C-alpha cells in the first residue's frame, strides 16, 4: 500500500483514510493487549502447570481444572453467588425500573433532585460503602441496634449466618440501584413523545402506558443491565473481604470464588491453581450470561 | 471547470454490486443530474466521483487526469451534502474558511474570498453566527458557499434540497440554476425527485440497480424513454401502462381494439404506455378503451381522473380544470396512436411508431 | 412537559403526583442513611461514636479534631494516600477517556481489516473476572519490576473497554459521516479532522467516559490491593480499609474508628462533587445545530 503511508504536506502531518483507523486504535489496543490479552494468556499458561517444593514446576495439563471441578471450596462459593444474585439482582433492578418509570412519568416533585440523589451511592467506593454499612449493621453500636434497644425490641442481627448474605446484598443494592436507574431513565427519555399522546388518545391511563408501552420498549436495555449485573455479581469480592472481621467464621477465605482465588494466590502462593480457579469462574460467568441471553431471546421471539 | 469521465466504473460492498459498470462523460460546464429510486446507486456513483468511496473497478478521469486513486481533496472538487454537514462548533465564516485554511491560503485572501462569496449568497450578515442560529435555507446557502469559496473544478450535490420544505425547495432550485449560469461550472447533482431532475438538468442520467438506464436531456427522456422503467420514472403523474399484444399486423390494447402497427413486425410487444396528458375523456361507448371513473382530484390548474379499466391498472387522465367528469361515470378514453410508447417483453422501447 | 394538558390539572393527577413523590422520598431516606451516618459520625469523638445514638449529632462537635487526627495519624500518611488517589484517578481517567475516544471513533467511522474481531474482543473483555486479570498482571509486572509503583495501578486502569463501547455508540449517534466527509473534501487529513471537527462533537461522550473511568479508578480496591505493598503508594481505599481492619480486629485499634469515619467522608466528597459538576456538562448536546437529526 504505497499510498497508505502518512505523507507530509505543507508542514503538517497528513494521515490518509486507510492508515487512520490503525493509528486511532493503536494506544488502546496496545494497552489492551498488554494488560488484558497477555495476562489472560499468561494465566492460562500458569493454570496448566503445578509448582511444588519437591518437584519444582511441571506441566500437568488439565489436572488443575479437574481439581477445580471437584473442589467444594470453589463450588460452595459459586452456589453462594447464585443465592446472592437471585436475591440481589431482581430487587436492585426492580427498584431501578420502578423508580425510573416514576421519574419519567413527570408526575413527581423534584425530579432532578431525586435522580441525582439516587445516583450518589455509585460515587461512593465499594470499600467505603461496605465499611459504612458495616458500622450500621453493628449489633451493639449500630444505630439500628440502638433503636431496637431504645424501644425494648430484640436487636436485629445483620451479621449472623442466616442474615449476612442479605446484608451484603443490601450493600450492593444501595451502591448500584441508582446507576441502573440512570440507564433506564435515559432509555425512557428516548421514547418519542407522541407515543404517550397516542396512548392517551387510545384511552390508556398513565399506569397502562408505563407498563404496556414503555416497559416493553426498554426491555432490550433491561436485558443488558441484567447481564452486566450477573457478571458483576459473580465477581463479588470487596464487600465480603472487608466484612470478614465483622463476622469471623462466617465469611471464610473461600466465601466467594474471587475471594478464594485471592487467598490461593496471596496467602497460599498457589498461583497455578488460583489461575485455574479464575478461569473456571470466567467460564461460569460466560455460561450463565449466555444461558440468560438464550432465555431472553426465546421469550422475545 | 472540468470534464469528468467515468470508464467502466464498478463498486461492490462486500458481495453486493452497487454499481455495475458505468460509462459516462460529463462535459465542461454541464449540469448533469443523477436520478433514480433509492438503492439505484445514484449517491454511491456521486461519492465515487467525489472520492469518498473507493472504486472496485474502472477509472475516473478529471480533465484527462486519472484520479481513481486520489483522495477527495486532491480531486479539487467541492461537495454539498444532504445534511449540509456544517461544522456546528464553527461560525459561518469558520465553516467557509476551513478548506482554505487547510490548504494553507494566506489569511487575507481567505477573508477576502469568504466575504465575496457571502455577498453573492446574501450571507454577509450571518458570518459570525453559528449554524444552529440559521434557518434551513440559510444553512443550505452556507453549504453551497463553502463549496464555492474553494473555486473547485466541479461541484457535487448530494440531494441538497431534500431536507427543505416544499416552498423553500422551489426557491433554492431556482437559486442553484442561477448559480450554475453565473459560475458556468461543471455540476453533478443527485436527487430522487424527478421534478428537480427535469428542472435543473442539462442532461439527466437515470439509474436503476447500479446501471445507467438512459442518458439524455429532460425532454428526450420524457418523449422517448428507452424503457419501461424510465418511462414510469420520468413524468408526473406516472405514465399509464396497459397490457398489449401484436395481432395480425395490429397492436391490440388491453385485449380490445387494435391500432395500426405500421412497419412494426415484432411479436414481442407486451405493453403500451400513454401519458396522462395525452388521454382525453370521451362519452361512454366511444374511444379506444372504456372504464368507470373511480376518483377525481381537482388541483385547480388541472383535474386528474382515475379511471378503473377492467383488466388493467387504473388509468390516470389529465382533464381540463373545468371538466365535468364525475365519480361513477362510465367513460371512454381516446388518445392519438402516435403518442403511444410501445414496450417489449423485456421492457425496452420499440421505437417504431404506428403510422410512421 | 410530558403531560397531556387535559390531565395536568386534574385532582387525580395531583393525587398520584403526591403519592409517587412520597415513594421517591422513602427511597431517598434509605439512600441517605449511610451518608448521613458518615457525616454525623465524623463530628463525634471516639467515645461519643459508641456512646450516643448513631444517627444524630452528639453535643460535642469533634469534627475538626477528627480531621486533624486523620491528617496527622502515622505521620500524616492519609494526605499521601489522598494525593496518590488523585494522581491515579486523574491520569487514568484522562488517559482512558482519550484512548477510548480514539478507539471508539475508529470503530464507528472507519472500515478496516479485523474490525469485527477486535470489537468483539473489546466487548467480551467485560466478562473477565478481575482476579483472572489482576493476579497474572501482578506476576507479569513483578517480572519487569513495576509492582509497587504508581504505574502498576495506572497502566492497567488505562484500559477501559466499556468506554470504547460507549464512545462507539456515541460517535455513531452524535457525529454524522457527512461531517467527516465534508472535512475530507475540504482537504483536511484524518488527524486534523479528528481534533478540529470530531473531537469537539464527541466532547459530551468524552466527559462521560472521563468521569466513569475516573470514578472506577478512584473506587478501585482489588487492583491496588494486589499490586501495591508499601503504604506510601496506597490509594485511600486500600489505606482506609487497612485501618478499618485494624480497628475491627480488636487488637487495640479501636481508637481508629472516628479517624476512619472522617477519612471516609473526605474520600467520598471529591467524587460526589465531580459527579455533580460534570452532571451538568454532559447533558449539553453540542451537535444539534449543524447536522439535523
Coordinates of C-alpha atoms in Angstrom, one line a residue, chain A residues 4-299:
Chain A
X4 CA -1.3 4.4 2.6
X5 CA 1.7 6.0 4.2
X6 CA 1.3 9.2 6.1
X7 CA 2.7 11.9 4.0
X8 CA 4.0 15.3 5.0
X9 CA 2.1 18.1 3.3
X10 CA 2.6 21.8 3.8
X11 CA 4.4 21.1 7.1
X12 CA 1.6 19.3 8.7
X13 CA 1.4 15.5 9.1
X14 CA -1.3 14.3 6.7
X15 CA -2.8 10.9 7.6
X16 CA -4.8 9.1 5.0
X17 CA -8.1 7.3 5.5
X18 CA -6.5 3.9 5.2
X19 CA -4.0 4.3 8.0
X20 CA -6.1 6.5 10.3
X21 CA -8.1 3.7 12.0
X22 CA -5.0 1.8 12.9
X23 CA -3.4 5.0 14.3
X24 CA -6.5 5.8 16.3
X25 CA -6.7 2.2 17.7
X26 CA -3.0 1.9 18.5
X27 CA -2.9 3.3 22.0
X28 CA -5.9 1.5 23.3
X29 CA -5.1 -1.8 21.5
X30 CA -1.5 -1.8 22.7
X31 CA -2.6 -1.4 26.3
X32 CA -5.5 -3.8 25.7
X33 CA -3.0 -6.5 24.5
X34 CA -0.5 -5.7 27.3
X35 CA -2.9 -5.7 30.2
X36 CA -5.7 -7.9 29.1
X37 CA -4.8 -10.4 26.4
X38 CA -1.3 -11.0 27.6
X39 CA -2.2 -11.5 31.3
X40 CA -5.0 -13.8 30.2
X41 CA -2.7 -15.9 28.1
X42 CA -0.1 -16.0 30.8
X43 CA -2.7 -17.0 33.4
X44 CA -3.9 -19.8 31.1
X45 CA -0.3 -21.0 30.7
X46 CA 0.1 -20.9 34.5
X47 CA -3.0 -22.9 35.0
X48 CA -1.5 -25.8 33.1
X49 CA 1.4 -26.2 35.5
X50 CA 2.0 -27.1 39.1
X51 CA 4.7 -25.9 41.4
X52 CA 5.8 -28.0 44.4
X53 CA 8.7 -27.7 46.7
X54 CA 10.0 -31.1 45.8
X55 CA 9.5 -31.3 42.1
X56 CA 9.6 -27.7 41.1
X57 CA 7.4 -26.6 38.2
X58 CA 6.0 -29.2 36.0
X59 CA 3.4 -29.4 33.3
X60 CA 0.2 -31.1 34.5
X61 CA -2.2 -30.4 31.6
X62 CA -5.8 -30.2 32.8
X63 CA -5.1 -31.5 36.2
X64 CA -5.7 -28.2 37.9
X65 CA -9.0 -27.8 36.1
X66 CA -10.1 -31.3 37.1
X67 CA -9.3 -30.4 40.7
X68 CA -11.4 -27.2 40.5
X69 CA -14.3 -29.2 39.2
X70 CA -14.3 -31.4 42.4
X71 CA -13.2 -28.6 44.8
X72 CA -16.1 -28.0 47.3
X73 CA -14.5 -24.7 48.4
X74 CA -15.0 -23.4 44.9
X75 CA -18.4 -24.7 44.3
X76 CA -19.7 -23.6 47.7
X77 CA -18.7 -20.1 46.6
X78 CA -20.5 -20.4 43.3
X79 CA -23.7 -21.7 45.0
X80 CA -23.5 -18.8 47.4
X81 CA -23.2 -16.3 44.5
X82 CA -26.2 -17.9 42.8
X83 CA -28.2 -17.4 46.0
X84 CA -26.9 -13.9 46.3
X85 CA -27.6 -13.0 42.7
X86 CA -31.2 -14.4 42.8
X87 CA -31.8 -12.2 45.8
X88 CA -29.9 -9.0 44.9
X89 CA -30.4 -8.6 41.1
X90 CA -34.2 -8.7 41.0
X91 CA -34.5 -6.4 43.9
X92 CA -32.0 -3.9 42.6
X93 CA -33.2 -3.8 39.0
X94 CA -36.9 -4.0 40.0
X95 CA -36.4 -0.9 42.2
X96 CA -34.4 0.8 39.5
X97 CA -37.1 0.1 36.9
X98 CA -39.9 1.2 39.2
X99 CA -38.2 4.5 40.2
X100 CA -37.2 5.2 36.6
X101 CA -40.8 4.8 35.5
X102 CA -41.9 7.1 38.3
X103 CA -39.3 9.7 37.5
X104 CA -40.1 9.5 33.8
X105 CA -43.9 9.8 34.3
X106 CA -43.4 13.5 35.1
X107 CA -45.8 13.1 37.9
X108 CA -43.4 13.9 40.7
X109 CA -41.9 16.9 42.5
X110 CA -38.2 17.4 42.5
X111 CA -37.4 15.0 39.6
X112 CA -33.8 16.1 39.1
X113 CA -33.1 16.2 42.7
X114 CA -34.1 12.6 43.2
X115 CA -32.4 11.4 40.1
X116 CA -29.1 12.8 41.2
X117 CA -29.6 11.8 44.8
X118 CA -30.2 8.2 43.9
X119 CA -27.1 8.1 41.8
X120 CA -24.8 9.3 44.6
X121 CA -24.1 5.9 46.2
X122 CA -22.5 4.9 42.9
X123 CA -19.8 7.6 43.6
X124 CA -19.0 6.0 47.0
X125 CA -16.2 3.5 46.7
X126 CA -17.4 0.0 47.5
X127 CA -14.8 -0.2 50.2
X128 CA -16.3 2.8 51.9
X129 CA -19.9 1.5 51.3
X130 CA -19.0 -1.8 52.9
X131 CA -17.3 0.0 55.8
X132 CA -20.3 2.3 56.4
X133 CA -22.8 -0.4 56.3
X134 CA -20.5 -2.5 58.5
X135 CA -20.8 0.2 61.2
X136 CA -24.6 0.5 60.7
X137 CA -25.0 -3.3 61.0
X138 CA -23.1 -3.4 64.3
X139 CA -25.3 -5.2 66.9
X140 CA -24.2 -3.1 69.9
X141 CA -23.2 0.3 68.5
X142 CA -25.0 0.4 65.1
X143 CA -27.9 2.8 65.1
X144 CA -30.4 0.0 64.2
X145 CA -29.4 -1.9 67.3
X146 CA -29.5 1.3 69.4
X147 CA -33.1 2.0 68.1
X148 CA -34.2 -1.5 68.9
X149 CA -32.7 -1.3 72.4
X150 CA -34.5 2.0 73.0
X151 CA -37.8 0.5 72.1
X152 CA -37.0 -2.7 74.0
X153 CA -37.3 -4.8 70.9
X154 CA -35.0 -7.7 70.0
X155 CA -31.9 -6.4 68.3
X156 CA -31.7 -7.0 64.6
X157 CA -28.9 -9.4 63.8
X158 CA -27.4 -8.5 60.4
X159 CA -24.2 -10.4 60.7
X160 CA -25.2 -13.9 61.5
X161 CA -25.0 -17.0 59.3
X162 CA -28.6 -16.7 58.1
X163 CA -28.7 -12.9 57.5
X164 CA -25.2 -11.8 56.4
X165 CA -25.8 -12.7 52.7
X166 CA -28.8 -10.5 52.7
X167 CA -26.8 -7.8 54.4
X168 CA -24.2 -7.9 51.7
X169 CA -26.9 -7.9 49.1
X170 CA -28.3 -4.8 50.6
X171 CA -25.0 -3.0 50.2
X172 CA -24.9 -4.0 46.5
X173 CA -28.4 -2.7 46.0
X174 CA -27.6 0.5 47.7
X175 CA -24.5 1.0 45.6
X176 CA -25.8 0.2 42.2
X177 CA -29.6 0.8 42.1
X178 CA -29.1 4.5 41.1
X179 CA -26.6 3.6 38.3
X180 CA -29.2 1.3 36.7
X181 CA -31.9 3.8 37.3
X182 CA -29.9 6.4 35.3
X183 CA -29.6 3.9 32.4
X184 CA -33.3 3.1 32.4
X185 CA -34.2 6.7 32.7
X186 CA -32.1 7.6 29.7
X187 CA -33.8 4.8 27.7
X188 CA -37.2 6.0 28.8
X189 CA -36.4 9.6 27.8
X190 CA -35.6 8.4 24.3
X191 CA -39.1 7.1 23.7
X192 CA -40.8 9.5 21.4
X193 CA -43.3 11.9 23.0
X194 CA -46.1 11.2 20.5
X195 CA -46.4 7.6 21.8
X196 CA -47.7 8.9 25.0
X197 CA -50.1 11.2 23.2
X198 CA -51.3 8.3 21.0
X199 CA -51.8 6.0 24.0
X200 CA -53.8 8.7 25.8
X201 CA -55.9 9.2 22.7
X202 CA -56.4 5.4 22.8
X203 CA -57.7 5.9 26.4
X204 CA -54.8 4.4 28.3
X205 CA -54.1 5.6 31.8
X206 CA -50.6 6.7 32.8
X207 CA -50.1 3.4 34.5
X208 CA -51.2 1.4 31.5
X209 CA -48.9 3.5 29.3
X210 CA -46.0 2.8 31.6
X211 CA -46.5 -0.9 31.8
X212 CA -47.7 -1.8 28.3
X213 CA -45.9 0.7 26.1
X214 CA -42.8 2.0 27.9
X215 CA -41.7 -1.2 29.6
X216 CA -41.7 -3.4 26.5
X217 CA -39.8 -0.7 24.6
X218 CA -36.9 -0.5 27.1
X219 CA -36.8 -4.3 27.5
X220 CA -33.5 -4.6 25.5
X221 CA -31.9 -2.1 27.9
X222 CA -33.2 -4.1 30.9
X223 CA -31.7 -7.3 29.4
X224 CA -28.3 -5.7 29.0
X225 CA -28.4 -4.5 32.6
X226 CA -29.3 -7.9 33.8
X227 CA -26.3 -9.4 32.0
X228 CA -24.0 -6.8 33.5
X229 CA -25.4 -7.4 36.9
X230 CA -24.8 -11.2 36.5
X231 CA -21.2 -10.5 35.5
X232 CA -20.8 -8.1 38.4
X233 CA -22.3 -10.4 41.0
X234 CA -20.1 -13.4 40.1
X235 CA -17.1 -11.2 40.7
X236 CA -18.1 -10.3 44.2
X237 CA -15.1 -9.6 46.4
X238 CA -14.6 -6.3 48.1
X239 CA -17.7 -6.3 50.4
X240 CA -17.2 -9.7 51.9
X241 CA -13.5 -9.2 52.0
X242 CA -13.9 -6.1 54.1
X243 CA -16.6 -7.6 56.3
X244 CA -14.6 -10.7 57.2
X245 CA -13.6 -9.3 60.6
X246 CA -17.2 -8.3 61.4
X247 CA -18.4 -11.9 61.0
X248 CA -15.4 -14.1 61.7
X249 CA -16.0 -17.7 61.0
X250 CA -19.0 -17.0 58.7
X251 CA -17.0 -15.2 56.0
X252 CA -14.2 -17.6 55.4
X253 CA -11.3 -17.4 53.0
X254 CA -13.3 -19.1 50.2
X255 CA -16.5 -17.2 50.8
X256 CA -16.8 -16.2 47.1
X257 CA -14.7 -17.7 44.2
X258 CA -12.9 -14.4 43.7
X259 CA -12.0 -14.4 47.4
X260 CA -10.9 -18.0 47.1
X261 CA -8.6 -17.2 44.1
X262 CA -7.2 -14.3 46.0
X263 CA -6.4 -16.4 49.1
X264 CA -4.9 -19.2 46.9
X265 CA -2.6 -16.7 45.2
X266 CA -1.5 -14.4 48.0
X267 CA -1.9 -16.5 51.2
X268 CA -1.0 -19.9 49.9
X269 CA 1.2 -18.9 47.0
X270 CA -0.7 -21.4 44.7
X271 CA -0.6 -19.2 41.6
X272 CA -1.2 -22.1 39.2
X273 CA -4.3 -23.4 41.0
X274 CA -5.5 -19.9 41.5
X275 CA -5.3 -19.2 37.8
X276 CA -7.3 -22.3 37.1
X277 CA -10.0 -21.2 39.6
X278 CA -10.2 -17.8 37.9
X279 CA -10.6 -19.4 34.5
X280 CA -13.4 -21.7 35.7
X281 CA -15.1 -18.7 37.2
X282 CA -14.8 -16.9 33.9
X283 CA -16.3 -19.9 32.3
X284 CA -19.2 -19.9 34.8
X285 CA -19.8 -16.2 34.1
X286 CA -19.8 -16.8 30.3
X287 CA -22.2 -19.8 30.6
X288 CA -24.7 -18.1 32.9
X289 CA -24.7 -14.9 30.7
X290 CA -25.1 -17.0 27.6
X291 CA -27.9 -19.1 29.0
X292 CA -29.7 -16.0 30.2
X293 CA -29.4 -14.4 26.7
X294 CA -30.8 -17.6 25.2
X295 CA -33.8 -17.5 27.5
X296 CA -34.3 -13.8 26.9
X297 CA -34.2 -14.2 23.1
X298 CA -36.6 -17.1 23.2
X299 CA -39.1 -15.1 25.2

